[in-house]
Structures are given as C-alpha cells and as structure tokens.
Coordinates of C-alpha atoms and ligand atoms in Angstrom, one line a residue:
M1 CA 183.3 238.9 69.1
I2 CA 183.0 242.3 67.6
T3 CA 180.0 243.3 65.5
I4 CA 180.4 246.0 62.9
H5 CA 177.4 247.7 61.3
Q6 CA 178.3 248.9 57.8
W7 CA 176.8 250.2 54.6
E8 CA 178.2 248.0 51.9
M9 CA 178.5 248.6 48.2
R10 CA 177.5 245.4 46.4
S11 CA 177.5 246.6 42.8
P12 CA 178.0 250.0 41.2
R13 CA 175.0 252.4 41.3
E14 CA 172.9 250.1 43.5
P15 CA 171.8 251.5 46.8
L16 CA 174.3 250.6 49.6
C17 CA 173.0 247.9 52.0
L18 CA 173.2 247.9 55.8
T19 CA 174.9 244.7 56.9
E20 CA 176.7 243.3 59.9
R21 CA 180.2 242.0 59.9
R22 CA 181.6 239.9 62.8
I23 CA 185.3 239.8 63.8
D24 CA 186.7 237.3 66.3
S25 CA 189.8 239.2 67.1
L26 CA 192.2 241.9 65.9
S27 CA 195.6 241.1 64.3
P28 CA 198.9 242.5 65.7
G29 CA 199.2 246.2 65.2
E30 CA 195.5 246.7 64.3
A31 CA 193.0 249.1 65.9
L32 CA 189.2 249.0 65.9
V33 CA 188.1 252.6 65.5
R34 CA 184.5 253.6 66.4
V35 CA 183.6 256.1 63.7
A36 CA 182.8 259.6 64.7
G37 CA 182.4 260.9 61.2
C38 CA 183.3 259.9 57.6
G39 CA 183.6 262.4 54.8
L40 CA 182.2 261.7 51.3
C41 CA 184.8 262.2 48.6
H42 CA 184.7 262.4 44.8
T43 CA 186.8 259.2 44.9
D44 CA 183.9 257.4 46.6
I45 CA 181.7 258.6 43.7
G46 CA 184.3 257.2 41.3
F47 CA 184.0 253.8 43.0
Y48 CA 180.2 254.0 43.4
S49 CA 179.5 255.0 39.8
G50 CA 181.7 252.2 38.5
A51 CA 184.2 254.5 36.8
V52 CA 187.0 253.3 39.1
R53 CA 187.3 249.8 40.5
T54 CA 188.1 249.2 44.2
N55 CA 191.2 247.1 45.0
H56 CA 189.1 244.9 47.3
A57 CA 186.4 242.9 45.6
L58 CA 182.8 243.9 46.1
P59 CA 180.9 243.9 48.4
L60 CA 183.0 246.6 50.2
T61 CA 182.2 249.4 52.6
L62 CA 183.5 252.7 51.1
G63 CA 184.7 255.8 53.0
H64 CA 188.3 256.9 53.6
E65 CA 188.0 260.2 55.4
V66 CA 187.5 259.0 59.0
S67 CA 187.8 260.3 62.5
G68 CA 186.9 258.3 65.6
V69 CA 188.0 256.7 68.9
V70 CA 190.1 253.6 69.2
E71 CA 187.8 251.1 71.0
R72 CA 190.0 247.9 70.9
T73 CA 193.5 247.1 69.9
G74 CA 195.4 244.1 68.6
P75 CA 198.7 242.9 70.1
G76 CA 201.3 245.6 70.1
A77 CA 198.8 248.5 69.5
E78 CA 197.6 248.7 73.1
A79 CA 199.0 252.3 73.6
W80 CA 196.3 253.5 71.2
S81 CA 193.4 252.3 73.3
G82 CA 190.8 255.0 74.0
K83 CA 192.5 257.6 71.9
A84 CA 190.6 260.0 69.6
V85 CA 192.2 259.8 66.2
I86 CA 192.1 260.8 62.5
V87 CA 192.6 257.8 60.2
P88 CA 194.8 259.0 57.3
A89 CA 193.4 258.0 53.9
I90 CA 196.7 256.4 53.1
L91 CA 198.2 254.2 55.8
P92 CA 201.7 253.0 54.8
C93 CA 203.4 250.0 56.4
G94 CA 206.3 252.0 57.7
D95 CA 208.8 249.1 57.2
C96 CA 209.4 248.6 53.5
A97 CA 212.2 250.2 51.4
A98 CA 209.9 253.0 50.2
C99 CA 208.7 253.8 53.7
R100 CA 212.2 253.8 55.1
R101 CA 213.1 256.4 52.5
G102 CA 210.2 258.5 53.6
R103 CA 208.3 257.8 50.3
Y104 CA 205.2 256.7 52.1
A105 CA 202.9 257.2 49.1
L106 CA 204.8 254.5 47.2
C107 CA 204.4 251.9 49.9
P108 CA 203.3 248.7 48.2
S109 CA 201.6 247.5 51.4
Q110 CA 199.7 250.7 52.1
V111 CA 196.1 250.4 53.3
F112 CA 193.5 252.7 51.8
P113 CA 190.2 252.3 53.8
G114 CA 187.2 251.9 51.6
N115 CA 189.4 250.6 48.8
D116 CA 191.8 248.0 50.2
V117 CA 189.8 247.2 53.3
H118 CA 186.3 248.1 54.6
G119 CA 186.0 251.8 55.1
G120 CA 184.3 254.4 57.3
F121 CA 180.6 254.3 56.3
A122 CA 180.1 252.1 59.3
S123 CA 179.9 251.9 63.0
H124 CA 183.6 250.9 63.2
L125 CA 186.5 250.0 60.9
V126 CA 189.7 248.1 61.5
V127 CA 192.9 249.7 60.4
P128 CA 196.7 249.4 61.1
A129 CA 197.3 251.6 64.2
R130 CA 200.8 252.7 63.5
F131 CA 200.1 256.0 61.5
L132 CA 196.9 257.1 63.1
C133 CA 197.0 260.7 64.1
E134 CA 196.1 261.4 67.7
V135 CA 193.8 264.3 68.3
G136 CA 194.5 266.1 71.5
E137 CA 191.9 267.5 73.8
A138 CA 193.1 271.0 73.0
S139 CA 191.9 271.0 69.4
G140 CA 188.6 272.5 70.3
E141 CA 187.2 270.9 67.2
S142 CA 184.4 268.3 67.2
L143 CA 185.9 265.0 66.4
E144 CA 183.4 264.2 63.6
R145 CA 184.4 267.5 61.8
L146 CA 188.0 266.5 61.9
A147 CA 187.2 263.6 59.5
V148 CA 187.8 265.8 56.5
V149 CA 191.5 266.3 57.6
A150 CA 192.1 262.7 56.4
D151 CA 191.9 263.7 52.8
A152 CA 190.2 267.0 51.8
V153 CA 192.6 269.0 54.0
S154 CA 195.7 266.8 54.1
T155 CA 196.0 266.2 50.4
P156 CA 196.1 269.9 49.3
Y157 CA 198.3 270.5 52.3
E158 CA 200.9 268.0 51.0
A159 CA 200.6 269.5 47.5
I160 CA 201.2 273.0 48.9
R161 CA 204.2 271.9 51.0
R162 CA 205.7 270.2 48.0
S163 CA 205.4 273.4 46.0
S164 CA 207.7 275.1 48.5
L165 CA 205.1 277.8 48.9
A166 CA 206.6 280.8 50.7
E167 CA 205.2 284.0 52.2
G168 CA 204.2 286.5 49.5
D169 CA 203.9 283.9 46.8
V170 CA 201.0 283.9 44.4
A171 CA 198.9 280.7 44.8
I172 CA 196.1 280.0 42.4
F173 CA 193.5 277.3 43.0
I174 CA 191.4 276.0 40.1
G175 CA 188.4 274.6 41.9
A176 CA 187.4 275.9 45.3
G177 CA 185.1 273.1 46.5
G178 CA 185.8 270.6 49.3
V179 CA 189.5 270.2 48.5
G180 CA 190.3 273.5 46.8
G181 CA 188.5 275.5 49.5
F182 CA 190.7 274.1 52.1
G183 CA 193.7 274.6 49.8
V184 CA 192.8 278.3 49.7
Q185 CA 192.7 278.5 53.5
I186 CA 196.0 276.6 53.9
A187 CA 197.9 278.7 51.4
S188 CA 196.6 281.9 52.9
A189 CA 197.5 280.6 56.4
L190 CA 201.1 280.0 55.1
G191 CA 201.3 283.6 53.9
A192 CA 200.5 283.3 50.2
R193 CA 198.4 285.7 48.2
V194 CA 195.6 283.5 47.0
I195 CA 193.4 283.6 43.9
A196 CA 190.5 281.1 43.5
I197 CA 188.9 280.1 40.2
D198 CA 185.5 278.4 40.3
P199 CA 182.3 278.6 38.3
D200 CA 180.2 278.3 41.5
L201 CA 179.3 281.8 42.9
E202 CA 178.8 280.4 46.5
R203 CA 182.2 278.8 46.4
R204 CA 183.8 282.0 45.1
R205 CA 182.1 283.9 47.9
L206 CA 183.4 281.5 50.5
A207 CA 186.9 281.6 49.1
L208 CA 186.9 285.4 49.4
E209 CA 185.8 285.1 53.0
H210 CA 188.4 282.5 53.8
G211 CA 191.7 283.6 52.4
A212 CA 191.4 284.4 48.7
E213 CA 191.9 288.1 47.7
M214 CA 190.5 287.5 44.2
A215 CA 188.0 285.0 42.9
L216 CA 187.4 284.5 39.1
D217 CA 184.6 282.7 37.2
P218 CA 186.0 280.5 34.4
Q219 CA 182.7 280.5 32.7
A220 CA 182.7 284.3 32.3
D221 CA 186.4 284.6 31.3
D222 CA 188.4 282.4 28.9
L223 CA 191.9 281.4 29.6
S224 CA 193.6 284.5 28.2
S225 CA 191.2 286.8 30.1
L226 CA 191.9 284.9 33.4
R227 CA 195.6 285.2 32.8
K228 CA 195.3 288.9 32.1
A229 CA 193.1 289.5 35.1
I230 CA 195.6 287.8 37.4
R231 CA 198.6 289.6 35.8
E232 CA 196.8 293.0 36.3
H233 CA 195.9 292.2 39.9
A234 CA 199.5 291.1 40.5
A235 CA 200.9 294.3 39.0
E236 CA 198.5 296.5 40.9
H237 CA 199.3 294.9 44.3
G238 CA 203.0 294.4 43.9
L239 CA 202.8 290.6 43.6
P240 CA 205.2 288.5 41.7
S241 CA 204.5 288.1 38.0
E242 CA 206.4 284.8 37.8
E243 CA 206.8 281.6 39.9
W244 CA 203.1 281.3 40.5
K245 CA 202.1 278.2 42.4
V246 CA 199.1 276.8 40.6
F247 CA 197.0 274.0 42.1
E248 CA 194.5 271.9 40.1
T249 CA 191.8 271.0 42.6
S250 CA 188.8 270.7 40.4
G251 CA 189.4 267.2 39.0
T252 CA 187.9 268.3 35.7
T253 CA 189.5 268.5 32.2
A254 CA 188.4 272.1 31.9
G255 CA 190.2 272.9 35.2
Q256 CA 193.3 271.0 34.2
A257 CA 193.5 273.0 30.9
I258 CA 193.2 276.3 32.8
A259 CA 195.7 275.2 35.5
F260 CA 198.3 274.3 32.8
G261 CA 197.5 277.5 30.8
L262 CA 198.1 279.7 33.8
L263 CA 201.7 278.5 34.4
A264 CA 204.1 281.4 34.4
R265 CA 207.9 281.3 34.2
G266 CA 209.3 279.2 37.1
S267 CA 205.8 278.1 38.1
H268 CA 204.9 274.9 40.0
L269 CA 201.8 273.0 39.1
G270 CA 200.3 270.8 41.9
V271 CA 197.9 268.2 40.5
V272 CA 195.5 267.4 43.3
G273 CA 192.2 266.7 41.6
Y274 CA 191.5 263.5 39.7
T275 CA 189.6 262.7 36.6
P276 CA 189.9 259.7 34.3
E277 CA 189.3 262.0 31.3
K278 CA 192.2 263.2 29.2
V279 CA 193.2 266.8 28.4
S280 CA 195.2 268.1 25.4
I281 CA 198.1 270.3 26.5
S282 CA 201.5 271.4 25.2
L283 CA 203.8 269.6 27.7
S284 CA 206.8 271.5 26.3
R285 CA 205.5 274.6 28.0
L286 CA 207.1 273.1 31.1
M287 CA 210.4 273.3 29.4
A288 CA 209.9 276.7 27.9
L289 CA 208.8 278.2 31.2
D290 CA 211.3 276.3 33.3
A291 CA 208.2 275.1 35.2
R292 CA 207.4 271.9 37.0
A293 CA 204.4 269.7 37.6
E294 CA 203.9 267.3 40.5
G295 CA 201.1 265.1 41.7
N296 CA 200.8 263.7 45.2
W297 CA 199.0 260.6 46.4
G298 CA 197.6 261.6 49.7
C299 CA 199.7 263.1 52.5
A300 CA 202.7 261.9 54.5
P301 CA 201.5 260.8 58.0
G302 CA 204.1 263.0 59.6
R303 CA 202.4 266.2 58.3
Y304 CA 199.1 265.6 60.1
P305 CA 200.2 267.2 63.4
E306 CA 201.2 270.4 61.5
I307 CA 197.7 270.5 60.0
L308 CA 196.1 270.0 63.4
Q309 CA 198.1 272.8 64.7
L310 CA 196.9 275.2 62.0
I311 CA 193.3 274.1 62.9
E312 CA 193.9 274.6 66.6
Q313 CA 195.3 278.1 65.9
G314 CA 192.1 278.9 64.0
R315 CA 194.1 279.4 60.8
I316 CA 192.0 276.7 59.0
D317 CA 188.3 276.9 59.6
L318 CA 186.5 273.6 58.8
E319 CA 183.0 274.5 59.6
P320 CA 182.1 276.7 56.5
Y321 CA 183.1 273.9 54.2
V322 CA 181.3 270.9 55.8
E323 CA 177.7 269.7 56.3
R324 CA 176.7 266.8 58.5
H325 CA 174.2 264.0 57.6
P326 CA 173.1 260.9 59.5
L327 CA 174.9 257.8 58.1
S328 CA 171.4 256.2 57.7
Q329 CA 170.8 258.8 55.0
I330 CA 173.9 257.8 53.0
N331 CA 172.0 256.6 49.9
A332 CA 170.2 260.0 49.6
V333 CA 173.5 261.9 50.2
L334 CA 175.2 259.8 47.5
A335 CA 172.4 260.6 45.1
D336 CA 172.8 264.4 45.9
M337 CA 176.5 264.2 45.4
M338 CA 176.0 262.4 42.0
E339 CA 173.6 265.1 41.0
H340 CA 175.9 267.9 42.2
R341 CA 173.4 269.1 44.7
L342 CA 175.9 269.3 47.6
H343 CA 177.7 272.6 48.1
R344 CA 179.9 271.4 51.0
R345 CA 181.8 268.4 52.0
A346 CA 179.3 265.9 53.4
I347 CA 180.3 264.2 56.7
L348 CA 178.3 261.1 57.5
V349 CA 177.8 260.6 61.2
P350 CA 176.9 257.1 62.4
D351 CA 173.4 257.0 64.0
F352 CA 173.0 253.4 65.0
S353 CA 170.9 253.1 68.1
Ligands
ZN1 ZN1 189.2 261.1 48.9
ZN2 ZN1 205.7 250.5 53.3

C-alpha cells in the first residue's frame, strides 16, 4: 500500500485541500515519483480560476512541472527504480500511429499530469515511466530547480528548434516572464541576437543580464515605434532586417498583436503563450510576407537531454528565474500568482514531515 499526500482542487477558486490517496499497486510501465519540486504554471491558474476545464473530473491534484526520484515501479519499469528524473509535462504513449511518426504532441493517449491524472502538488505522483528524462549526477543543479524544465524551459525550446533558429538570427520574445525569460536564454545560447519586449522593468533587466541585447517596453512604445526601434538596432549592428524569429511568450492578446505586427519578410512566428481571448489580426500578412506561424503543444521527449546539456554547460541559468516555496503554502502562492504578485516561476517544494 502506497499513501500519497496531495493538495486537491475540488472546485474552481476554492482553496486546495490536503488529502491522502492510497494505491494498492502500480500498473505495468508506471513509476511512482517522489516529488522534489513542482513549478506553478499559468495553465494551472487557468484550471484553478475555472477558465479552462481539466480533462480529469474534479477533485484533481494540479501540477505538471515536476522533478523527483522514482521510488517504486510497476512491471516492466524496474530499470527506472531510484533514478532522479524530470517528468515531461506531456507524456506520449510511444506506440500509436502519431508517436511512431514522431508526432508525440498528437498522441491521443498522452498523459498530462495535473490534467489527465493527479499532478505534482503532492508528495508523489504516478506517471508512465517510458518518457521520463533521467537527470545525471553531473548536472550540478538541484533536482527541485530542474522541475521548470518540464514546461517553462522545454516548451520555448521546442518552439525555438521548430523555427530553425540559426546563429546570427534575430529572435524577438514578446513576454520575458517564466517562459519567455528562458526563451531569451535558450535563443542566446544557440547564437541568436535576442530582443525582449515586456512591460515589467525587472523582467527587462533580467533579460538584458541573461542573453538579450535590447529590451523594450510595450507600454512606452506602440507597435510602429517598437518595429522602428528594432529595425534601427538591426541596421546599426549589422543584423538581418528580414526573417526575424518572433516568439509570443506572453499569453496575452496585447502580446499576440505585437508579435504578429513585428513579423518581417520571411519571418517565423512561434506561438508559445496561451490565452482563451481572441485577437484581431490580418492573417493575409503571412501570405504577403511569405511568413509562417506555428504553435507547439509541449516538447518532444527526445529533446530533453539537449536541454539538460545546455543547463550543465551553464548556458541556461535557472536560478534567476525561479523562487521556492514550501508546498504547504500553495494556497498563498496561488493567490499571489492570481494577483500578479510573483515575479519569478514559483517552485513548490514538498514539506510533509
Ligand atoms: Zn504549464
Ligand atoms: Zn501515442
């Protein structure tokens, strides 16, 4: 018998409740992961606020940005026993037609912890073991901090890889918070010349310290002024005036309008942020500019080792973008997140005695 302590969501906007869940045994291929840390994501706020429904009926334990240690395994997953792992936010089945084509995000049997099954705001969670990402001893990172790789780092990484970003390219991030801040670092690590756009002064300062060479305030400049400032900067520094890689990482309609408006000839727009709100754009600009737009649902499991390597090499620095809180404080941290009082990605660290 396994007892899991978890903070359950029973209904939207109600404080989460600490409950116990008992499991008799694990199914084939499953792993019981003892949670080291679980990041709090805007998607969790979407679920918590009631704006987005979870696939699994309530009550449900949220949390899909998890790192931890495999404590027990089901039949066939024994090799994972005792390993330190990151739990990717999207766990595909690996066997269906989509998975066999490498289109893991389209897997109809995918497991999204904290949405399809109980997630990481808990002492443990049970997930399919197959696509866990093993963390080597050499990472030099605290395991709890690596939780943010499961979504905040890996999702912009996938978007950047899909844009075919190359050394010397101009990469523009609209939104330099949890996700965009890591995007700035990743693009810079891959050799891009990075521009960050964010209304928050502290975020702009952090972006400039960690890979951006220019940071602009969208509240001080309208779209045409932003475009002019970037064009002038590009001309002054010998950067390309076309084929900019633009990433929408704010998840706001204002950010989406800016991202679309900054597309140049041959540009790529990576849609990373999510909002249920709609924005009015002239879609034909894609045609006129010979540009393209692409969204990505999470990150392919095979890319996680590349990301860990960038972290091990010190080319992505997690620490400036995260803050830790005891899991017992989750209701207070949720309230802070709802009220926009958090400046960094919150990692909830289990503190069950
Ligand atoms: Zn997320
Ligand atoms: Zn599949």
